[in-house]
mmCIF file of C-alpha atoms in Angstrom:
data_model
loop_
_atom_site.group_PDB
_atom_site.id
_atom_site.type_symbol
_atom_site.label_atom_id
_atom_site.label_comp_id
_atom_site.label_asym_id
_atom_site.label_seq_id
_atom_site.Cartn_x
_atom_site.Cartn_y
_atom_site.Cartn_z
ATOM 1 C CA MET V 1 19.240 -14.578 -17.637
ATOM 2 C CA MET V 2 17.151 -12.045 -18.025
ATOM 3 C CA ALA V 3 18.050 -8.871 -16.490
ATOM 4 C CA ARG V 4 16.056 -6.631 -15.260
ATOM 5 C CA ILE V 5 16.096 -2.782 -13.720
ATOM 6 C CA TYR V 6 15.076 -0.666 -11.049
ATOM 7 C CA LEU V 7 15.198 2.763 -10.356
ATOM 8 C CA CYS V 8 15.238 2.483 -5.573
ATOM 9 C CA PRO V 9 14.924 6.570 -4.355
ATOM 10 C CA THR V 10 17.767 6.527 -1.859
ATOM 11 C CA GLY V 11 18.944 10.385 -0.586
ATOM 12 C CA PHE V 12 15.661 11.653 0.386
ATOM 13 C CA CYS V 13 15.000 15.410 1.347
ATOM 14 C CA LYS V 14 12.900 17.700 2.839
ATOM 15 C CA SER V 15 12.423 20.415 -0.408
ATOM 16 C CA PRO V 16 14.512 21.156 -3.577
ATOM 17 C CA GLN V 17 15.523 23.584 -1.781
ATOM 18 C CA ALA V 18 18.654 21.922 0.417
ATOM 19 C CA GLU V 19 19.553 20.621 -2.830
ATOM 20 C CA HIS V 20 19.563 23.708 -4.886
ATOM 21 C CA GLY V 21 16.421 22.531 -6.864
ATOM 22 C CA ASP V 22 18.020 18.945 -7.473
ATOM 23 C CA ALA V 23 15.068 17.028 -6.239
ATOM 24 C CA LEU V 24 12.301 15.235 -7.440
ATOM 25 C CA ARG V 25 8.932 15.222 -5.844
ATOM 26 C CA LEU V 26 8.156 11.834 -5.154
ATOM 27 C CA ALA V 27 5.395 10.322 -7.151
ATOM 28 C CA GLY V 28 3.404 14.246 -6.312
ATOM 29 C CA GLY V 29 3.335 14.055 -2.566
ATOM 30 C CA MET V 30 4.861 15.457 0.318
ATOM 31 C CA VAL V 31 8.002 13.341 -0.528
ATOM 32 C CA TYR V 32 11.667 14.527 -2.466
ATOM 33 C CA VAL V 33 14.713 12.685 -3.526
ATOM 34 C CA HIS V 34 17.862 14.089 -4.619
ATOM 35 C CA ARG V 35 19.097 10.423 -5.438
ATOM 36 C CA PHE V 36 18.535 7.483 -6.862
ATOM 37 C CA ALA V 37 19.844 4.277 -7.344
ATOM 38 C CA VAL V 38 19.854 2.311 -10.454
ATOM 39 C CA ILE V 39 19.960 -0.990 -10.514
ATOM 40 C CA ILE V 40 20.350 -3.641 -13.120
ATOM 41 C CA ALA V 41 20.057 -7.369 -11.173
ATOM 42 C CA GLU V 42 19.527 -10.735 -12.553
ATOM 43 C CA ALA V 43 17.701 -13.408 -10.657
ATOM 44 C CA GLY V 44 18.040 -11.357 -7.596
ATOM 45 C CA ARG V 45 21.645 -10.258 -8.070
ATOM 46 C CA VAL V 46 22.084 -6.985 -8.105
ATOM 47 C CA VAL V 47 25.224 -7.080 -10.762
ATOM 48 C CA GLN V 48 25.576 -2.861 -11.710
ATOM 49 C CA ARG V 49 24.511 0.349 -9.324
ATOM 50 C CA HIS V 50 25.134 3.970 -10.753
ATOM 51 C CA LEU V 51 23.862 6.252 -8.514
ATOM 52 C CA ALA V 52 22.526 9.702 -10.450
ATOM 53 C CA SER V 53 20.427 13.325 -9.156
ATOM 54 C CA PRO V 54 17.830 14.614 -11.236
ATOM 55 C CA ALA V 55 19.763 16.228 -13.028
ATOM 56 C CA SER V 56 22.403 13.235 -14.032
ATOM 57 C CA MET V 57 19.664 10.770 -14.519
ATOM 58 C CA PRO V 58 19.448 11.195 -18.436
ATOM 59 C CA GLU V 59 22.801 10.659 -18.968
ATOM 60 C CA VAL V 60 23.116 7.648 -17.100
ATOM 61 C CA LEU V 61 19.531 5.951 -18.493
ATOM 62 C CA ALA V 62 21.808 6.728 -21.731
ATOM 63 C CA LYS V 63 24.303 4.582 -20.953
ATOM 64 C CA LEU V 64 21.872 1.843 -20.554
ATOM 65 C CA PRO V 65 21.472 -1.542 -22.264
ATOM 66 C CA ALA V 66 19.294 -1.092 -25.038
ATOM 67 C CA GLU V 67 17.080 -3.772 -24.183
ATOM 68 C CA LEU V 68 17.063 -2.053 -20.264
ATOM 69 C CA ALA V 69 16.096 1.476 -21.798
ATOM 70 C CA ALA V 70 12.331 1.680 -21.966
ATOM 71 C CA GLU V 71 11.572 0.441 -18.971
ATOM 72 C CA ALA V 72 14.595 2.424 -17.462
ATOM 73 C CA GLU V 73 12.619 5.661 -18.149
ATOM 74 C CA GLU V 74 9.290 4.385 -18.317
ATOM 75 C CA GLN V 75 10.219 3.914 -13.777
ATOM 76 C CA TRP V 76 11.654 7.379 -14.255
ATOM 77 C CA ALA V 77 8.207 8.740 -15.693
ATOM 78 C CA ASN V 78 6.251 7.150 -12.986
ATOM 79 C CA LEU V 79 8.497 8.098 -10.203
ATOM 80 C CA SER V 80 7.033 11.369 -10.679
ATOM 81 C CA LEU V 81 4.138 10.355 -11.088
ATOM 82 C CA ALA V 82 0.863 12.162 -9.785
ATOM 83 C CA HIS V 83 -2.071 10.221 -8.972
ATOM 84 C CA PRO V 84 -5.858 12.077 -9.472
ATOM 85 C CA PRO V 85 -7.588 11.677 -6.002
ATOM 86 C CA LEU V 86 -9.929 8.380 -5.389
ATOM 87 C CA GLN V 87 -13.821 8.900 -6.385
ATOM 88 C CA CYS V 88 -15.656 7.428 -3.645
ATOM 89 C CA GLY V 89 -19.332 8.531 -4.441
ATOM 90 C CA ASP V 90 -19.593 12.153 -3.175
ATOM 91 C CA ARG V 91 -16.109 11.787 -1.391
ATOM 92 C CA ILE V 92 -12.613 12.637 -3.097
ATOM 93 C CA ILE V 93 -9.981 11.204 -1.638
ATOM 94 C CA ARG V 94 -5.985 13.443 -1.745
ATOM 95 C CA LEU V 95 -3.046 11.192 -3.365
ATOM 96 C CA ASP V 96 -1.127 13.972 -3.030
ATOM 97 C CA GLN V 97 -0.354 13.594 1.107
ATOM 98 C CA PRO V 98 -0.765 10.783 3.180
ATOM 99 C CA GLN V 99 -4.853 9.198 3.683
ATOM 100 C CA ILE V 100 -5.544 6.767 6.985
ATOM 101 C CA MET V 101 -7.799 4.115 6.426
ATOM 102 C CA GLY V 102 -9.456 2.995 9.728
ATOM 103 C CA ILE V 103 -9.853 -0.968 10.768
ATOM 104 C CA LEU V 104 -13.491 -2.342 11.002
ATOM 105 C CA ASN V 105 -13.456 -6.020 11.411
ATOM 106 C CA VAL V 106 -16.316 -8.040 12.133
ATOM 107 C CA THR V 107 -14.633 -11.402 12.266
ATOM 108 C CA PRO V 108 -14.214 -13.531 15.398
ATOM 109 C CA ASP V 109 -10.310 -14.557 14.817
ATOM 110 C CA SER V 110 -8.919 -11.339 13.254
ATOM 111 C CA PHE V 111 -4.802 -11.319 15.412
ATOM 112 C CA SER V 112 -5.158 -7.832 17.323
ATOM 113 C CA ASP V 113 -9.682 -7.258 17.370
ATOM 114 C CA GLY V 114 -11.014 -10.436 16.608
ATOM 115 C CA GLY V 115 -14.168 -10.587 17.763
ATOM 116 C CA GLN V 116 -14.554 -6.633 19.090
ATOM 117 C CA PHE V 117 -17.420 -5.673 16.495
ATOM 118 C CA LEU V 118 -18.835 -8.972 15.145
ATOM 119 C CA GLY V 119 -22.060 -9.382 16.148
ATOM 120 C CA ASP V 120 -22.727 -6.434 17.487
ATOM 121 C CA ASP V 121 -23.758 -4.191 14.921
ATOM 122 C CA ASP V 122 -23.966 -0.535 17.371
ATOM 123 C CA VAL V 123 -20.678 -1.084 19.038
ATOM 124 C CA ALA V 124 -19.098 -1.358 15.362
ATOM 125 C CA ARG V 125 -21.173 1.615 14.000
ATOM 126 C CA ALA V 126 -19.737 3.477 17.228
ATOM 127 C CA HIS V 127 -16.291 2.684 16.681
ATOM 128 C CA ALA V 128 -16.843 3.330 12.756
ATOM 129 C CA GLY V 129 -18.024 6.913 13.877
ATOM 130 C CA GLU V 130 -15.467 6.922 16.196
ATOM 131 C CA MET V 131 -12.633 6.468 13.012
ATOM 132 C CA LEU V 132 -13.803 9.026 10.466
ATOM 133 C CA SER V 133 -14.613 11.913 13.001
ATOM 134 C CA ALA V 134 -11.010 10.942 14.531
ATOM 135 C CA GLY V 135 -9.664 12.084 11.065
ATOM 136 C CA ALA V 136 -10.118 8.247 8.833
ATOM 137 C CA ALA V 137 -10.830 8.918 4.976
ATOM 138 C CA ILE V 138 -11.735 5.065 4.503
ATOM 139 C CA LEU V 139 -13.037 2.393 6.279
ATOM 140 C CA ASP V 140 -11.581 -0.450 5.128
ATOM 141 C CA ILE V 141 -14.524 -3.508 6.268
ATOM 142 C CA GLY V 142 -12.772 -7.365 6.586
ATOM 143 C CA GLY V 143 -15.195 -10.246 7.388
ATOM 144 C CA GLU V 144 -12.053 -12.560 6.948
ATOM 145 C CA SER V 145 -9.073 -13.089 8.676
ATOM 146 C CA THR V 146 -5.514 -13.608 6.872
ATOM 147 C CA ARG V 147 -3.124 -14.230 10.473
ATOM 148 C CA PRO V 148 -2.085 -17.578 9.368
ATOM 149 C CA GLY V 149 -3.929 -20.510 10.231
ATOM 150 C CA ALA V 150 -6.867 -18.291 10.642
ATOM 151 C CA ASP V 151 -9.998 -20.971 8.731
ATOM 152 C CA PRO V 152 -11.112 -19.496 5.549
ATOM 153 C CA VAL V 153 -14.741 -18.501 5.547
ATOM 154 C CA TRP V 154 -18.149 -19.654 3.416
ATOM 155 C CA GLU V 155 -18.400 -16.763 1.050
ATOM 156 C CA GLY V 156 -22.568 -16.425 3.063
ATOM 157 C CA ASP V 157 -20.486 -15.827 5.873
ATOM 158 C CA GLU V 158 -18.441 -13.340 4.730
ATOM 159 C CA ILE V 159 -21.699 -11.337 3.141
ATOM 160 C CA LYS V 160 -23.716 -11.591 6.355
ATOM 161 C CA ARG V 161 -20.683 -10.133 8.352
ATOM 162 C CA VAL V 162 -20.046 -7.174 5.226
ATOM 163 C CA VAL V 163 -22.840 -6.290 4.442
ATOM 164 C CA PRO V 164 -24.229 -4.551 7.643
ATOM 165 C CA ALA V 165 -21.361 -3.100 8.263
ATOM 166 C CA VAL V 166 -21.299 -1.548 5.005
ATOM 167 C CA GLU V 167 -24.547 -0.063 4.893
ATOM 168 C CA PHE V 168 -24.074 1.885 8.259
ATOM 169 C CA SER V 169 -20.579 3.239 6.883
ATOM 170 C CA SER V 170 -22.342 4.172 3.732
ATOM 171 C CA ALA V 171 -24.964 6.201 6.054
ATOM 172 C CA MET V 172 -22.477 7.879 7.507
ATOM 173 C CA GLY V 173 -21.526 9.437 4.342
ATOM 174 C CA ALA V 174 -17.626 7.411 4.548
ATOM 175 C CA ALA V 175 -15.488 6.493 2.027
ATOM 176 C CA ILE V 176 -15.528 2.387 2.468
ATOM 177 C CA SER V 177 -13.311 -0.404 1.170
ATOM 178 C CA VAL V 178 -13.968 -4.058 1.502
ATOM 179 C CA ASP V 179 -11.075 -6.463 2.636
ATOM 180 C CA THR V 180 -12.031 -9.212 0.779
ATOM 181 C CA ARG V 181 -10.748 -11.915 -2.136
ATOM 182 C CA ARG V 182 -13.970 -13.248 -2.929
ATOM 183 C CA PRO V 183 -16.018 -11.104 -5.998
ATOM 184 C CA ALA V 184 -19.321 -13.122 -4.262
ATOM 185 C CA VAL V 185 -18.692 -10.621 -1.365
ATOM 186 C CA MET V 186 -17.273 -7.807 -3.196
ATOM 187 C CA GLU V 187 -20.606 -7.883 -4.921
ATOM 188 C CA ALA V 188 -23.212 -7.333 -1.866
ATOM 189 C CA ALA V 189 -20.731 -5.157 -0.619
ATOM 190 C CA GLN V 190 -20.830 -2.884 -3.693
ATOM 191 C CA LYS V 191 -24.594 -2.727 -4.061
ATOM 192 C CA ALA V 192 -24.554 -1.660 -0.127
ATOM 193 C CA GLY V 193 -22.112 1.549 -1.196
ATOM 194 C CA ALA V 194 -17.996 -0.029 -1.243
ATOM 195 C CA HIS V 195 -15.711 1.820 -2.828
ATOM 196 C CA ILE V 196 -12.412 -0.076 -3.503
ATOM 197 C CA TYR V 197 -12.149 -3.769 -3.638
ATOM 198 C CA ASN V 198 -9.493 -4.703 -1.498
ATOM 199 C CA ASP V 199 -7.637 -7.882 -2.111
ATOM 200 C CA VAL V 200 -5.365 -9.875 -0.374
ATOM 201 C CA SER V 201 -4.966 -12.491 -2.967
ATOM 202 C CA ALA V 202 -4.283 -9.944 -6.011
ATOM 203 C CA LEU V 203 -7.297 -11.283 -7.965
ATOM 204 C CA ARG V 204 -6.262 -14.592 -8.107
ATOM 205 C CA HIS V 205 -8.417 -16.724 -5.109
ATOM 206 C CA ASP V 206 -11.488 -16.806 -7.572
ATOM 207 C CA PRO V 207 -11.006 -17.487 -10.901
ATOM 208 C CA ARG V 208 -14.202 -13.939 -11.739
ATOM 209 C CA SER V 209 -12.593 -12.046 -9.150
ATOM 210 C CA LEU V 210 -10.973 -10.453 -12.664
ATOM 211 C CA GLU V 211 -13.751 -10.374 -14.456
ATOM 212 C CA PHE V 212 -15.064 -9.155 -12.079
ATOM 213 C CA ALA V 213 -12.786 -6.311 -10.886
ATOM 214 C CA ALA V 214 -13.565 -4.968 -14.476
ATOM 215 C CA ALA V 215 -17.028 -5.288 -14.671
ATOM 216 C CA SER V 216 -16.993 -3.402 -11.851
ATOM 217 C CA GLY V 217 -15.068 0.087 -12.617
ATOM 218 C CA LEU V 218 -14.224 -0.419 -8.683
ATOM 219 C CA THR V 219 -11.155 0.689 -7.651
ATOM 220 C CA VAL V 220 -8.608 -1.908 -6.698
ATOM 221 C CA VAL V 221 -6.382 -2.920 -4.097
ATOM 222 C CA LEU V 222 -3.866 -5.806 -5.122
ATOM 223 C CA MET V 223 -1.296 -6.948 -2.140
ATOM 224 C CA HIS V 224 1.564 -9.293 -2.464
ATOM 225 C CA ALA V 225 0.995 -12.944 -0.829
ATOM 226 C CA PRO V 226 2.971 -16.167 -1.971
ATOM 227 C CA GLY V 227 0.473 -18.615 -1.298
ATOM 228 C CA SER V 228 -1.852 -19.222 -3.838
ATOM 229 C CA GLY V 229 -4.884 -20.815 -2.244
ATOM 230 C CA ASP V 230 -6.598 -20.634 1.279
ATOM 231 C CA ASN V 231 -3.433 -20.209 3.576
ATOM 232 C CA LEU V 232 -2.131 -16.698 1.764
ATOM 233 C CA HIS V 233 1.424 -16.923 3.870
ATOM 234 C CA GLU V 234 2.837 -20.290 2.735
ATOM 235 C CA GLY V 235 4.833 -21.068 0.010
ATOM 236 C CA ALA V 236 7.703 -17.909 0.065
ATOM 237 C CA ASP V 237 10.976 -18.133 -2.355
ATOM 238 C CA TYR V 238 12.612 -15.185 -2.791
ATOM 239 C CA ASN V 239 15.858 -14.728 -4.626
ATOM 240 C CA ASN V 240 16.180 -10.766 -3.965
ATOM 241 C CA VAL V 241 11.916 -10.233 -1.868
ATOM 242 C CA VAL V 242 12.366 -6.186 -2.435
ATOM 243 C CA PHE V 243 13.228 -7.656 -6.499
ATOM 244 C CA ASP V 244 10.574 -10.357 -5.884
ATOM 245 C CA VAL V 245 7.922 -8.400 -4.553
ATOM 246 C CA PHE V 246 8.205 -5.581 -7.230
ATOM 247 C CA GLU V 247 8.092 -8.249 -10.393
ATOM 248 C CA TRP V 248 5.294 -9.928 -8.990
ATOM 249 C CA LEU V 249 3.266 -6.310 -8.073
ATOM 250 C CA ARG V 250 3.757 -5.768 -12.042
ATOM 251 C CA GLU V 251 2.382 -9.132 -12.481
ATOM 252 C CA ARG V 252 -0.324 -8.772 -11.326
ATOM 253 C CA ARG V 253 -1.387 -5.749 -12.428
ATOM 254 C CA ASP V 254 -0.806 -6.041 -16.026
ATOM 255 C CA ALA V 255 -3.456 -8.860 -15.228
ATOM 256 C CA ALA V 256 -5.121 -6.297 -13.857
ATOM 257 C CA ILE V 257 -5.261 -4.415 -17.115
ATOM 258 C CA GLU V 258 -5.148 -6.343 -19.641
ATOM 259 C CA ALA V 259 -8.545 -8.286 -17.743
ATOM 260 C CA GLY V 260 -10.158 -5.046 -17.642
ATOM 261 C CA VAL V 261 -9.320 -2.905 -15.150
ATOM 262 C CA ARG V 262 -8.730 0.798 -15.426
ATOM 263 C CA SER V 263 -4.494 1.464 -14.357
ATOM 264 C CA ASP V 264 -5.753 4.358 -12.734
ATOM 265 C CA ARG V 265 -8.111 2.552 -10.427
ATOM 266 C CA ILE V 266 -5.142 0.362 -9.628
ATOM 267 C CA ILE V 267 -3.225 0.729 -5.691
ATOM 268 C CA LEU V 268 -0.445 -1.608 -5.401
ATOM 269 C CA ASP V 269 0.294 -3.125 -1.294
ATOM 270 C CA PRO V 270 3.703 -4.976 -0.899
ATOM 271 C CA GLY V 271 2.015 -6.880 1.685
ATOM 272 C CA LEU V 272 3.827 -6.845 4.783
ATOM 273 C CA GLY V 273 3.755 -9.727 7.097
ATOM 274 C CA PHE V 274 2.579 -11.954 4.664
ATOM 275 C CA GLY V 275 4.598 -14.794 4.066
ATOM 276 C CA LYS V 276 7.520 -13.095 4.805
ATOM 277 C CA SER V 277 10.615 -12.981 7.747
ATOM 278 C CA LEU V 278 10.938 -10.439 9.991
ATOM 279 C CA SER V 279 14.226 -9.371 7.395
ATOM 280 C CA GLU V 280 12.177 -9.861 4.587
ATOM 281 C CA ASN V 281 9.661 -7.533 5.940
ATOM 282 C CA LEU V 282 12.528 -4.230 7.122
ATOM 283 C CA ALA V 283 13.938 -4.917 3.664
ATOM 284 C CA LEU V 284 10.702 -4.153 2.253
ATOM 285 C CA MET V 285 10.656 -1.199 4.664
ATOM 286 C CA ASN V 286 13.766 -0.128 4.344
ATOM 287 C CA ASN V 287 13.114 0.138 0.226
ATOM 288 C CA LEU V 288 9.043 1.145 0.095
ATOM 289 C CA ALA V 289 10.001 4.123 -2.325
ATOM 290 C CA LEU V 290 10.743 2.290 -4.864
ATOM 291 C CA PHE V 291 7.539 0.511 -5.498
ATOM 292 C CA HIS V 292 6.037 4.420 -6.734
ATOM 293 C CA ALA V 293 8.184 2.725 -10.236
ATOM 294 C CA LEU V 294 5.843 1.065 -11.102
ATOM 295 C CA GLY V 295 2.803 3.955 -11.399
ATOM 296 C CA HIS V 296 -0.048 3.648 -9.087
ATOM 297 C CA PRO V 297 -0.851 4.306 -4.921
ATOM 298 C CA LEU V 298 1.066 2.480 -2.370
ATOM 299 C CA LEU V 299 -1.560 1.514 1.094
ATOM 300 C CA LEU V 300 1.117 0.259 3.948
ATOM 301 C CA GLY V 301 -0.804 -1.924 5.861
ATOM 302 C CA VAL V 302 1.413 -2.496 9.073
ATOM 303 C CA SER V 303 -0.243 -2.102 12.099
ATOM 304 C CA ARG V 304 0.057 -3.926 15.605
ATOM 305 C CA LYS V 305 2.118 -6.542 13.101
ATOM 306 C CA ARG V 306 3.895 -9.266 14.271
ATOM 307 C CA MET V 307 7.411 -7.810 12.977
ATOM 308 C CA ILE V 308 6.622 -4.870 15.930
ATOM 309 C CA GLY V 309 6.393 -7.408 18.473
ATOM 310 C CA ALA V 310 9.198 -9.440 16.780
ATOM 311 C CA LEU V 311 11.607 -6.216 17.166
ATOM 312 C CA SER V 312 9.870 -4.706 20.593
ATOM 313 C CA LYS V 313 9.983 -7.874 23.292
ATOM 314 C CA GLU V 314 7.484 -9.255 21.856
ATOM 315 C CA ALA V 315 4.857 -7.279 22.730
ATOM 316 C CA PRO V 316 1.619 -7.953 21.864
ATOM 317 C CA ALA V 317 -0.850 -7.339 19.589
ATOM 318 C CA HIS V 318 -2.714 -4.432 21.787
ATOM 319 C CA ASP V 319 0.604 -2.991 23.112
ATOM 320 C CA ARG V 320 1.910 -2.074 19.427
ATOM 321 C CA LEU V 321 0.615 1.439 19.014
ATOM 322 C CA GLY V 322 4.336 3.226 19.296
ATOM 323 C CA GLY V 323 5.689 0.243 17.163
ATOM 324 C CA SER V 324 2.761 1.559 14.149
ATOM 325 C CA LEU V 325 3.676 4.851 14.796
ATOM 326 C CA ALA V 326 6.890 4.481 13.955
ATOM 327 C CA LEU V 327 6.283 1.904 10.482
ATOM 328 C CA ALA V 328 3.595 4.645 9.211
ATOM 329 C CA ILE V 329 5.766 7.323 9.701
ATOM 330 C CA ALA V 330 8.533 5.811 7.758
ATOM 331 C CA GLY V 331 5.801 4.696 5.797
ATOM 332 C CA MET V 332 4.216 8.271 4.890
ATOM 333 C CA ASN V 333 8.900 9.655 4.619
ATOM 334 C CA ALA V 334 8.823 6.584 1.351
ATOM 335 C CA GLY V 335 5.517 8.760 -0.331
ATOM 336 C CA CYS V 336 2.908 6.001 0.323
ATOM 337 C CA GLN V 337 -0.319 7.586 0.331
ATOM 338 C CA LEU V 338 -2.379 4.488 1.667
ATOM 339 C CA LEU V 339 -1.962 3.694 5.813
ATOM 340 C CA ARG V 340 -4.218 1.154 6.776
ATOM 341 C CA VAL V 341 -4.419 0.758 10.865
ATOM 342 C CA HIS V 342 -6.437 0.388 13.084
ATOM 343 C CA ASP V 343 -5.330 3.369 16.096
ATOM 344 C CA VAL V 344 -7.277 6.137 13.465
ATOM 345 C CA ALA V 345 -5.951 9.139 16.143
ATOM 346 C CA GLU V 346 -3.185 8.618 17.249
ATOM 347 C CA THR V 347 -1.863 8.129 13.584
ATOM 348 C CA ALA V 348 -3.688 10.751 12.348
ATOM 349 C CA GLN V 349 -2.263 12.973 14.982
ATOM 350 C CA ALA V 350 0.966 11.865 14.230
ATOM 351 C CA ARG V 351 0.497 12.045 10.096
ATOM 352 C CA ASP V 352 -0.971 15.933 10.967
ATOM 353 C CA VAL V 353 2.617 16.646 12.422
ATOM 354 C CA TRP V 354 4.399 14.899 9.675
ATOM 355 C CA ARG V 355 2.936 17.441 7.217
ATOM 356 C CA GLY V 356 2.968 20.517 9.559
ATOM 357 C CA GLN V 357 6.628 19.800 9.276
ATOM 358 C CA ARG V 358 6.711 18.758 5.288
ATOM 359 C CA ASP V 359 4.683 22.514 5.138
ATOM 360 C CA ALA V 360 7.392 23.976 7.315
ATOM 361 C CA ALA V 361 10.242 22.570 5.588
ATOM 362 C CA LEU V 362 9.548 24.384 1.883
ATOM 363 C CA THR V 363 9.656 28.083 3.837
ATOM 364 C CA ASP V 364 12.812 27.305 4.770
ATOM 365 C CA PHE V 365 15.954 28.960 4.407
ATOM 366 C CA THR V 366 13.774 31.588 1.331
ATOM 367 C CA LEU V 367 15.232 34.586 0.764
ATOM 368 C CA ASN V 368 14.188 37.575 1.698
ATOM 369 C CA ASP V 369 12.715 40.457 0.993
#
């Protein structure tokens, strides 16, 4: 039974001053951590757990079994790794603070806004403009619903839905992501002006996906989902959902790099809501910061999702703003760089207030001259 190691941030602080400088700036962002759990697990079961601060971490790492030492050192370096900005055409998206990805679904059956922006380019264009004006750094355009039970879409139909939306968004100067599992759709979208390949199957759905992703030079989002066919939600079987998703994303990251995708063009998404129970989603939310140990920016997509309804008297999708904001703030507190949301204006306001608090915390309790 092979042991695995995980360096999980557990103790957060508003600034290094709170811990006399003994704090790490998480992933080059606006979150600081002063305590870490160094966990050794076998088959998802924790067999050893040590607590360390940045000051004591070298001593803890030096006592680890030799076969785990290199991986632990790599994770420790990754936790403080500052990521370069995303280059999306003429747009530069900084990753030293949370950025908002606004959702534009041009589908008839998405769980929250299906049909609202399909078939009327003027309505979809107006919504895209509103999201950009409200603070979206990126528009994420999707032409196929991935909700449980949704029917798969022929790639020709998906292209007909997606490309016009990419074209009018590109004309606005937007940074554009396309939510698709099909390289043919992404190829057409890239020609129309898209910059990011957001693949909920992590480049598994189509055998051409890895090769296309590498050749395209696009930034790629790899999302965890247990299903390998049309139903991305089926087949979930976790020993420990947090460790299992971590290892799965590591494997898909490595496969992408081996295929030729540049490491600095990979974003990871733990796939909240995809083949996961409420308790499993909550476990992931409570341990999001661990995924920085993989060394890539993190995207969090929890806007209006089922888990919010399950925690709030079965509120319908259009009534989940409060829960969506609560989870977005939890993601920001965990250092997530990208928030994929429906309600851009409200999330941008929450982000701006959060950012102001973080900035102010860096000047609190300083010595007066």
